[in-house]
CSV table of C-alpha atoms in Angstrom, one decimal:
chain,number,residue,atom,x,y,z
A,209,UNK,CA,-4.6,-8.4,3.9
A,210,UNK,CA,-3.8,-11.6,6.5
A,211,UNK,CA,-4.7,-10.9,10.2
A,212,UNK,CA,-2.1,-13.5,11.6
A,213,UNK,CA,-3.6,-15.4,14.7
A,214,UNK,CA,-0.2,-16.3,16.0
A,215,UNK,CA,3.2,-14.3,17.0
A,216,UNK,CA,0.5,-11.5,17.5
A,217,UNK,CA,0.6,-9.6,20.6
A,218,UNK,CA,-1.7,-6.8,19.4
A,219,UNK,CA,-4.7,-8.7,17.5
A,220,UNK,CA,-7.7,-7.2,16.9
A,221,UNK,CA,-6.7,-4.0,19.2
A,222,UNK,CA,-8.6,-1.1,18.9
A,223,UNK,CA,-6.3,0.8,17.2
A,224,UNK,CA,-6.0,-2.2,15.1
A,225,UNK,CA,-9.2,-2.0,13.9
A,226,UNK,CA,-9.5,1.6,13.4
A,227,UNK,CA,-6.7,1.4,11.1
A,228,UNK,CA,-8.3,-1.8,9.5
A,229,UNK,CA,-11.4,-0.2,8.9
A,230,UNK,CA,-9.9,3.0,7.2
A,231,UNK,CA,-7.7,0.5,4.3
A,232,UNK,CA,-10.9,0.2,2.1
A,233,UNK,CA,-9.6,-3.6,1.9
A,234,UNK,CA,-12.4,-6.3,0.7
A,235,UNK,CA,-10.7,-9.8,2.0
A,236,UNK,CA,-9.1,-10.5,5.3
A,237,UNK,CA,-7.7,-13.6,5.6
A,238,UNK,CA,-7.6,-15.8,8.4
A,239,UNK,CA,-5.5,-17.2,10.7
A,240,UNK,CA,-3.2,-16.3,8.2
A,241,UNK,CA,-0.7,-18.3,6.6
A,242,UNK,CA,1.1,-21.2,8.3
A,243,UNK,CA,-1.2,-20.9,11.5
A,244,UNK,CA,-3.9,-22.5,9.6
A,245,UNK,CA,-2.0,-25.7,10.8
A,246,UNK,CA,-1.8,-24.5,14.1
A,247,UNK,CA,-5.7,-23.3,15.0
A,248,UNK,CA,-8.5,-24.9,15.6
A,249,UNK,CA,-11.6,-23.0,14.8
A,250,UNK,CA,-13.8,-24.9,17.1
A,251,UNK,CA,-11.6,-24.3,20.2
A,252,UNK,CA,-9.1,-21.6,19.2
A,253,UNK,CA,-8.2,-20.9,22.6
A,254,UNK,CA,-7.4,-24.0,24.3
A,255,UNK,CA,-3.7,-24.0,23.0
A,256,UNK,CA,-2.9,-20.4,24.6
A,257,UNK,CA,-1.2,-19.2,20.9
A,258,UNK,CA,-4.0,-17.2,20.3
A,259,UNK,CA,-6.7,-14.9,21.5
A,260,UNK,CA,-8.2,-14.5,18.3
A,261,UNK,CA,-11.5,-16.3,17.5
A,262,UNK,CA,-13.1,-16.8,14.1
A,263,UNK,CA,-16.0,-14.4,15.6
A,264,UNK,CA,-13.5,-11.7,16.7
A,265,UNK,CA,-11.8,-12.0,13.0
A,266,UNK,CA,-14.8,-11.6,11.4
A,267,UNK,CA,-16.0,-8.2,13.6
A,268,UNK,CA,-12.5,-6.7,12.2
A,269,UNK,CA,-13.5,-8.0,8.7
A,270,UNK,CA,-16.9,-6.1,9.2
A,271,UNK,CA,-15.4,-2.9,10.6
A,272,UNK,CA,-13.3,-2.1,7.0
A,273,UNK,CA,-16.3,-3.8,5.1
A,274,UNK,CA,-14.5,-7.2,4.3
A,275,UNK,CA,-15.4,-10.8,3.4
A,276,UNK,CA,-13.5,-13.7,5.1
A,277,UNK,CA,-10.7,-16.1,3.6
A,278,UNK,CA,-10.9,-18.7,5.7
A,279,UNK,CA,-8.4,-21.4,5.5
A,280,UNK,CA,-8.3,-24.7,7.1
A,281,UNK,CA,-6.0,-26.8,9.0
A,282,UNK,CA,-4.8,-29.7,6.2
A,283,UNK,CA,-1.8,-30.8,8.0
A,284,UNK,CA,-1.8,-31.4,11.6
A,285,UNK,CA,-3.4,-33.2,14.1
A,286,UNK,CA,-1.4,-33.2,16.6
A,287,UNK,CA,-2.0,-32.5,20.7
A,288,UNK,CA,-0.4,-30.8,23.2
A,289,UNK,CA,-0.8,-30.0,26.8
A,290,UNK,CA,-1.4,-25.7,27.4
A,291,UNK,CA,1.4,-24.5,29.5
A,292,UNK,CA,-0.5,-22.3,31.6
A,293,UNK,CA,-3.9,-24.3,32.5
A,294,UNK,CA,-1.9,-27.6,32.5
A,295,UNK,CA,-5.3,-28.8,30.0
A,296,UNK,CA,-4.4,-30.7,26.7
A,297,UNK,CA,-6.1,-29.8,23.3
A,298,UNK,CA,-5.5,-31.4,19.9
A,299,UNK,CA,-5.8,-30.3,16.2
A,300,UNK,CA,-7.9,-31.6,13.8
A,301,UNK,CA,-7.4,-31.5,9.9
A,302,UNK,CA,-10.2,-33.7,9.7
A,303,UNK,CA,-12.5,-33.2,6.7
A,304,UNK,CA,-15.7,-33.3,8.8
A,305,UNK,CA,-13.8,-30.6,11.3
A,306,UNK,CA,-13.6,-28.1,8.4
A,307,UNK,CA,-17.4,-28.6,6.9
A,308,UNK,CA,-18.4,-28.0,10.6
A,309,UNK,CA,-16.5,-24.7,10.5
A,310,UNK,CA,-18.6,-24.1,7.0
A,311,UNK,CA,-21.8,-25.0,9.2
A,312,UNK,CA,-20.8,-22.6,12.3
A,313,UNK,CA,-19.9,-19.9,9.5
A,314,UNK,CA,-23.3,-20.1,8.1
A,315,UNK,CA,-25.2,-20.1,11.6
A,316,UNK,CA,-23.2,-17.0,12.7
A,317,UNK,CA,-23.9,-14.9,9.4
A,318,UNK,CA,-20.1,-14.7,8.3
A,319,UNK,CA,-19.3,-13.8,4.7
A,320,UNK,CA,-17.1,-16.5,4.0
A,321,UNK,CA,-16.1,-15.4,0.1
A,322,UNK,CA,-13.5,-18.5,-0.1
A,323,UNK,CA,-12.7,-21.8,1.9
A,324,UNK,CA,-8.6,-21.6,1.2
A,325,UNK,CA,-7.3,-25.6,1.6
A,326,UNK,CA,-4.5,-25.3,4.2
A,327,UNK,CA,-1.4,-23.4,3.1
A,328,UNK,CA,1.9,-23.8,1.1
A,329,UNK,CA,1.9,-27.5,0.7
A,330,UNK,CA,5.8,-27.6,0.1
A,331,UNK,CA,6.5,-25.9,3.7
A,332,UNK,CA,3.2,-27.9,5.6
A,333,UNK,CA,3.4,-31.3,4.1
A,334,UNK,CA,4.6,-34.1,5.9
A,335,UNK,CA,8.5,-34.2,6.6
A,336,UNK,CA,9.3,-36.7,5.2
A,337,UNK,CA,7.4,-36.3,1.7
A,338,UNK,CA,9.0,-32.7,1.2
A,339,UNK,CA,11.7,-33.4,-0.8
A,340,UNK,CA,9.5,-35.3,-3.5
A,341,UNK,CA,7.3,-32.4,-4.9
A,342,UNK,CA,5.4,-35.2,-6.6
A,343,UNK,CA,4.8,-37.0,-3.4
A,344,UNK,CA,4.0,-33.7,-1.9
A,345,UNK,CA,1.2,-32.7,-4.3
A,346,UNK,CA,0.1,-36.9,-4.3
A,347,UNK,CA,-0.7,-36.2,-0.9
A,348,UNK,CA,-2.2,-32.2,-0.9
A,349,UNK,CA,-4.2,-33.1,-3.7
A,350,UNK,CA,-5.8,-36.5,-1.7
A,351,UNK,CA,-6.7,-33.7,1.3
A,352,UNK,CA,-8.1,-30.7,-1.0
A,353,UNK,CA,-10.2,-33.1,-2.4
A,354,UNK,CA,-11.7,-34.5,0.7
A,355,UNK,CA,-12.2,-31.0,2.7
A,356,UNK,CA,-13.6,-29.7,-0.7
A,357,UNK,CA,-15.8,-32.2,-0.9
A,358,UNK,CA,-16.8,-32.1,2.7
A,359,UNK,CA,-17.1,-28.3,2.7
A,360,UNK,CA,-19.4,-28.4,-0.4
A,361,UNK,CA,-21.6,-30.8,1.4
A,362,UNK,CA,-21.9,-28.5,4.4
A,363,UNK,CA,-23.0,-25.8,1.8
A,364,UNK,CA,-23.4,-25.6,-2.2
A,365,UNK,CA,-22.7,-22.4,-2.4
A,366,UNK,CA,-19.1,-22.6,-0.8
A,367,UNK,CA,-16.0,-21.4,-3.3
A,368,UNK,CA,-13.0,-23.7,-2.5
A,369,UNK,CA,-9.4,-22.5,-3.3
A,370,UNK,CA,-6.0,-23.9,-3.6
A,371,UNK,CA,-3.5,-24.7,-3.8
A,372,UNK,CA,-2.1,-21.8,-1.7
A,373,UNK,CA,1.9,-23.0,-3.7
A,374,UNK,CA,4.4,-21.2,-1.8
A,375,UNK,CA,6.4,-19.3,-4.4
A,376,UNK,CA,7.0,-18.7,-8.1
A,377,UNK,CA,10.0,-21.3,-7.6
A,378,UNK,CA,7.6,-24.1,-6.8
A,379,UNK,CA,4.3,-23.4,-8.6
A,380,UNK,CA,6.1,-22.2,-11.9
A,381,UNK,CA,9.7,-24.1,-11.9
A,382,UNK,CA,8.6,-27.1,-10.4
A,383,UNK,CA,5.1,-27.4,-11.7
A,384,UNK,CA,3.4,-27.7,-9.0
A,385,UNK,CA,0.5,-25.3,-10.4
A,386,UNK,CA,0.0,-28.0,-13.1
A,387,UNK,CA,0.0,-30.8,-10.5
A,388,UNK,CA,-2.7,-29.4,-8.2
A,389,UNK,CA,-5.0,-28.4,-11.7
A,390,UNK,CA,-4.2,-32.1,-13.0
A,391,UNK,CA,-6.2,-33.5,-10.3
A,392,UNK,CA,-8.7,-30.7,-9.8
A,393,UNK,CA,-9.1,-28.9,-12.8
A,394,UNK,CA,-12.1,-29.4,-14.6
A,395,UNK,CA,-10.5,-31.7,-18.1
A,396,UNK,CA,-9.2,-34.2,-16.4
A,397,UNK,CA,-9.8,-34.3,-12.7
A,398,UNK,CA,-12.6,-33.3,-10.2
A,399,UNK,CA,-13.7,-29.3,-10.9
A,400,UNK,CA,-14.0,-29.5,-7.4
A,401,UNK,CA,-11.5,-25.9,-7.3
A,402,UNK,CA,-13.2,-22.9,-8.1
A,403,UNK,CA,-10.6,-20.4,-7.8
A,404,UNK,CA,-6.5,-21.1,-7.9
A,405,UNK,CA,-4.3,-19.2,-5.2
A,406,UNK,CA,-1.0,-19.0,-5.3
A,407,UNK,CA,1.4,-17.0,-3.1
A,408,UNK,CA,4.4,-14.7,-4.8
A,409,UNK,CA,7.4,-13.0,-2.8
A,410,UNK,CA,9.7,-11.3,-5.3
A,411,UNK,CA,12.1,-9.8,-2.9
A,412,UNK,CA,12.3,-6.4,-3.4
A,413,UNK,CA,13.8,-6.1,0.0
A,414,UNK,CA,16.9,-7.7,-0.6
A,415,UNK,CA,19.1,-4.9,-2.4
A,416,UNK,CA,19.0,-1.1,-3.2
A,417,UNK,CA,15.8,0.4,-4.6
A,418,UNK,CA,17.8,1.4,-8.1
A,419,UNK,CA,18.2,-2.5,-8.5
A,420,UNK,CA,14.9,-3.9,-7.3
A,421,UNK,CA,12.2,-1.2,-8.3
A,422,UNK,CA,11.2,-3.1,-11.7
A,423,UNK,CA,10.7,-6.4,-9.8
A,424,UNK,CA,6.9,-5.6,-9.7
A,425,UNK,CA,6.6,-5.4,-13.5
A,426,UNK,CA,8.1,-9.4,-13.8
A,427,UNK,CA,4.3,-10.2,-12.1
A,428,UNK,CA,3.3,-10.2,-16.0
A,429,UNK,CA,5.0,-13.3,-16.9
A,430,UNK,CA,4.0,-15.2,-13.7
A,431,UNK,CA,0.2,-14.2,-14.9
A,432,UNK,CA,0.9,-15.5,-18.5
A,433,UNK,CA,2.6,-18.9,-17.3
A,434,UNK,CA,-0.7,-19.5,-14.8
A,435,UNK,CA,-3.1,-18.4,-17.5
A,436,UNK,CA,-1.2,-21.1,-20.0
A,437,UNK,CA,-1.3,-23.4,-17.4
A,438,UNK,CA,-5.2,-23.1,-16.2
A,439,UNK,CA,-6.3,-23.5,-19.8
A,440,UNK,CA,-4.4,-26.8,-20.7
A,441,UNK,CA,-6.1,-28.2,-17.4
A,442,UNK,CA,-9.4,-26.4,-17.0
A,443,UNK,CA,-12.6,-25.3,-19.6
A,444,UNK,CA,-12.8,-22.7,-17.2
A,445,UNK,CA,-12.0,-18.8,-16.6
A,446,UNK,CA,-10.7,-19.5,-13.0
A,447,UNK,CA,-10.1,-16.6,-11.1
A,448,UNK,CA,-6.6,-15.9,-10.2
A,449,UNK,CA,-6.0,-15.1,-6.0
A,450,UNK,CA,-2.8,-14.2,-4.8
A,451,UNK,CA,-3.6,-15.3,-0.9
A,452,UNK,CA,0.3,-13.9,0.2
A,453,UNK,CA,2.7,-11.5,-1.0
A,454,UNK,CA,4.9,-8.7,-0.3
A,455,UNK,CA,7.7,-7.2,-2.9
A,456,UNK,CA,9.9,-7.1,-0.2
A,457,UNK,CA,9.3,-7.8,3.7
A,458,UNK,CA,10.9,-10.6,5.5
A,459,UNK,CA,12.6,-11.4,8.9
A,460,UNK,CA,16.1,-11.7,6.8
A,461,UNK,CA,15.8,-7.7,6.1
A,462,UNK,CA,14.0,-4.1,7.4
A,463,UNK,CA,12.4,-3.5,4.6
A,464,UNK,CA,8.5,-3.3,5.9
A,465,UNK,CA,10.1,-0.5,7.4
A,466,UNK,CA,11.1,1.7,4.4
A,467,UNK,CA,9.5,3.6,1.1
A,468,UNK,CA,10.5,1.3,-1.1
A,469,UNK,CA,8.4,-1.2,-0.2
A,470,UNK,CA,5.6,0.9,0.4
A,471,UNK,CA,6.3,2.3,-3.8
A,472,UNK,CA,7.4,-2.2,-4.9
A,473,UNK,CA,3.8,-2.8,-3.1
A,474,UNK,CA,1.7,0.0,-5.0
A,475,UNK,CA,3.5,-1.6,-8.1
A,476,UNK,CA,2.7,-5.2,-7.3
A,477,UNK,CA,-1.0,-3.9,-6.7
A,478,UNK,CA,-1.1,-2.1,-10.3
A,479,UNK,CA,0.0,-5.5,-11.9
A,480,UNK,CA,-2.2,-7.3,-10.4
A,481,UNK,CA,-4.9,-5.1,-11.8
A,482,UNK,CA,-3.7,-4.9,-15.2
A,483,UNK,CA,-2.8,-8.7,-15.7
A,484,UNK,CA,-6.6,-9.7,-14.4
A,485,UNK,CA,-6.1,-10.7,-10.6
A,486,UNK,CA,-9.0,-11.1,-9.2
A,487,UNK,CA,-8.3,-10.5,-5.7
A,488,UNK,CA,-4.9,-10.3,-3.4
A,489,UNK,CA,-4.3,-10.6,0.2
A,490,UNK,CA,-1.1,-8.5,1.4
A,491,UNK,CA,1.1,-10.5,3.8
A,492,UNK,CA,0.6,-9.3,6.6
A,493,UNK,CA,-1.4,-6.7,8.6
A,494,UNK,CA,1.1,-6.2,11.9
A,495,UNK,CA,4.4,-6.7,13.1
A,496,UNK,CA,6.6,-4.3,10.8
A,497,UNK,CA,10.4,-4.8,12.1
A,498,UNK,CA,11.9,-7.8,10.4
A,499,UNK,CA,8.8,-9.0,9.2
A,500,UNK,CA,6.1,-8.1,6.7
A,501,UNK,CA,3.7,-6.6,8.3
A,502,UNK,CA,2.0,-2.5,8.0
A,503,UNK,CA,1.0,-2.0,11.7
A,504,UNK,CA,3.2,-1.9,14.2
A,505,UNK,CA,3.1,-4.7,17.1
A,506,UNK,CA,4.4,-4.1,20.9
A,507,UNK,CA,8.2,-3.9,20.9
A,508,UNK,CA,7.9,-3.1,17.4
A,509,UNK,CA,10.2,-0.3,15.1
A,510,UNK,CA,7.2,2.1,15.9
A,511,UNK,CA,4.9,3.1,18.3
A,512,UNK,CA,1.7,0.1,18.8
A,513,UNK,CA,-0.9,0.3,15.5
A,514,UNK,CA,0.7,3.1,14.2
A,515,UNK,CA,1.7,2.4,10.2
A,516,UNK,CA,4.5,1.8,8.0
A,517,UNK,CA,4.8,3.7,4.7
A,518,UNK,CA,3.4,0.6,3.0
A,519,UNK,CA,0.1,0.9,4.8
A,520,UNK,CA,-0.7,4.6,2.8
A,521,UNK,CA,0.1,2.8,-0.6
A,522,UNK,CA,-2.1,-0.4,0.0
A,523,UNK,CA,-5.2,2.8,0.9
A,524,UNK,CA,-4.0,4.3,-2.0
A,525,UNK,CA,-3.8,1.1,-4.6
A,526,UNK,CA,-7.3,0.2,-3.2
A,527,UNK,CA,-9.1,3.7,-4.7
A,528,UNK,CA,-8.4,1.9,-8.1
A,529,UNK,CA,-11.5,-0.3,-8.7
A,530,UNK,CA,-14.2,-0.9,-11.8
A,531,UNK,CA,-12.6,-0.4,-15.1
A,532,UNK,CA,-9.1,-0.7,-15.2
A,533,UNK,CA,-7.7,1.2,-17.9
A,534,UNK,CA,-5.0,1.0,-20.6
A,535,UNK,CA,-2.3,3.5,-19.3
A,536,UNK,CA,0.3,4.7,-21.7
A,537,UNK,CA,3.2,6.5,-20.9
A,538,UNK,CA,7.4,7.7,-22.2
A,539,UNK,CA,8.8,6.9,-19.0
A,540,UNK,CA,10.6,3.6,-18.2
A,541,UNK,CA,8.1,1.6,-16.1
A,542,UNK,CA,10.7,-0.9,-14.3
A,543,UNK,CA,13.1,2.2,-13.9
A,544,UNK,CA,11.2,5.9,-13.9
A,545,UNK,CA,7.7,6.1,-13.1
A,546,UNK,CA,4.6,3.5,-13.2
A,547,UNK,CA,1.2,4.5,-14.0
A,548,UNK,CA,-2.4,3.0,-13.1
A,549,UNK,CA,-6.0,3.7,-14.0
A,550,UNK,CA,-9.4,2.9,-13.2
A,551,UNK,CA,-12.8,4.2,-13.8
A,552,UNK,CA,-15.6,3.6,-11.1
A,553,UNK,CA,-18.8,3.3,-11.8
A,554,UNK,CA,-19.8,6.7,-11.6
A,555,UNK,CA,-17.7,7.7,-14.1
A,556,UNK,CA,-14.5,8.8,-11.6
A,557,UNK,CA,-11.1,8.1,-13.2
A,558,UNK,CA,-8.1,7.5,-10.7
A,559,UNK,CA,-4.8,7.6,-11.6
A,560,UNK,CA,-2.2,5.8,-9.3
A,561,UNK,CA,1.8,7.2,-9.9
């Protein structure tokens, strides 16, 4: 899941982290999204947006028995002055300011599993560059390659990803995919990636249940257009992350709130099993009325940290690791009933309906 370091007036809670730590989730990804751009590891609290420190993510991550996505800050270096001390800070996308995150990471023992290079280029990128996706990725591709570099230098073992592309209507219909692997795949360009992340929101929330339900079964033509993709740029088996998504959530709709998007979720986790994902981060872990999130913030549609139906199907979809297996049934996936399997490694076969 995403723990969001901004807009969050609950953080790592104690009833957040109970709740956390009974998920069974293996990545927590941090700050979360667009507040990449708008933390600064080094002095996190110097803008007053957040209370959350990289340490204080990290001791949620280790209470559910999670790694770290960390991503960094590839857009904005601006400053500001903090309304309540009156004392200015400044952000720094710098390529040295990330590898000295890497260094800080190693010196406090976190289990960083990926470095994530900032976050959906079309949304973060300079204004006035948007509008070209070509000059967009010209310039996203020029930073990943100088944090990756810098974070590999701070350690070998680092995994970079990218390009964190914001939505199937940009990394498949505008090709941005192809443009990030171009320059950092491993036939043509650097091989400096080691992993591709992409983000996918198929909005689920935005109609009845009878005419979205089968939106999590389209996920297998998004996996087979970024497979076709990755092996025209790159010799490599790259492992496929999808850093955000949510079948339905959004502020335009209450979806979070409702069973549907608890059962669209489940679905969306099944896919991703059976198409070869190799790891997801849910978007987001709190704030469920009109947002995305599965815990419930102050002023929220329930009482603080207590769950949406969306948080029992992520528990649930999480009992289906080791061997996923071929599941066959009559039914109508998109429209009657979807079925999962996995055996674990002592033998234990799960079945997610």
């Amino acid at each position: 899941t995403n723990l969001v370091a901004l807009w969050n007036n609950t953080g790592d809670s104690p009833g957040a982290v109970r709740a956390f730590s009974q998920m069974g989730l293996g990545l927590l990804r941090f700050p979360g999204g667009v507040p990449a751009h708008w933390y600064d590891w080094k002095d996190p609290l110097a803008s007053g947006k957040t209370l959350l420190t990289p340490e204080r993510a990290w001791k949620m991550a280790q209470a559910g028995g999670a790694r770290m996505i960390f991503q960094t800050n590839a857009a904005n270096s601006e400053e500001g002055v903090n309304k309540k001390t009156r004392k200015p800070y400044r952000f720094d996308n710098s390529p040295e300011h990330q590898a000295g995150w890497v260094s800080f990471s190693r010196e406090m023992g976190i289990e960083v599993a990926f470095w994530e290079i900032g976050n959906e280029p079309e949304m973060d990128a300079p204004k006035p560059l948007r509008g070209d996706q070509e000059a967009v990725y010209d310039w996203y591709n020029e930073v990943f390659e100088k944090q990756a570099r810098a974070i590999k230098a701070a350690d070998p073992r680092a995994r970079v990803l990218g390009p964190a592309s914001t939505n199937t209507w940009f990394w498949w219909a505008q090709d941005n995919l192809a443009k990030f692997l171009r320059a950092h795949g491993d036939r043509h360009g650097t091989g400096l990636v080691d992993a591709v992340s992409l983000h996918w929101y198929p909005e689920g929330g935005k109609g009845p249940w009878e005419e979205k339900r089968g939106r999590a079964q389209r996920w297998a033509d998004c996996m087979d257009f970024i497979r076709g993709v990755m092996k025209e740029h790159d010799s490599r088996d790259l492992p496929v992350f999808v850093t955000e998504w949510n079948w339905g959530g959004g502020k335009q709709n209450r979806s979070a709130r409702r069973l549907s998007n608890a059962l669209g979720c489940a679905d969306s986790v099944g896919m991703f099993l059976r198409t070869g994902v190799a790891g997801h981060t849910h978007f987001c872990l709190q704030r469920i009325d009109r947002g995305w999130g599965i815990l419930a913030t102050r002023k929220d549609s329930r009482p603080v940290n207590q769950p949406s139906p969306t948080y029992f199907a992520l528990v649930l979809a999480a009992r289906l690791h080791g061997s996923i297996l071929d599941v066959s049934s009559d039914a109508d996936a998109r429209n009657v009933l979807s079925a999962y399997g996995a055996q674990a490694a002592d033998g234990t076969v799960r079945v997610m309906l």
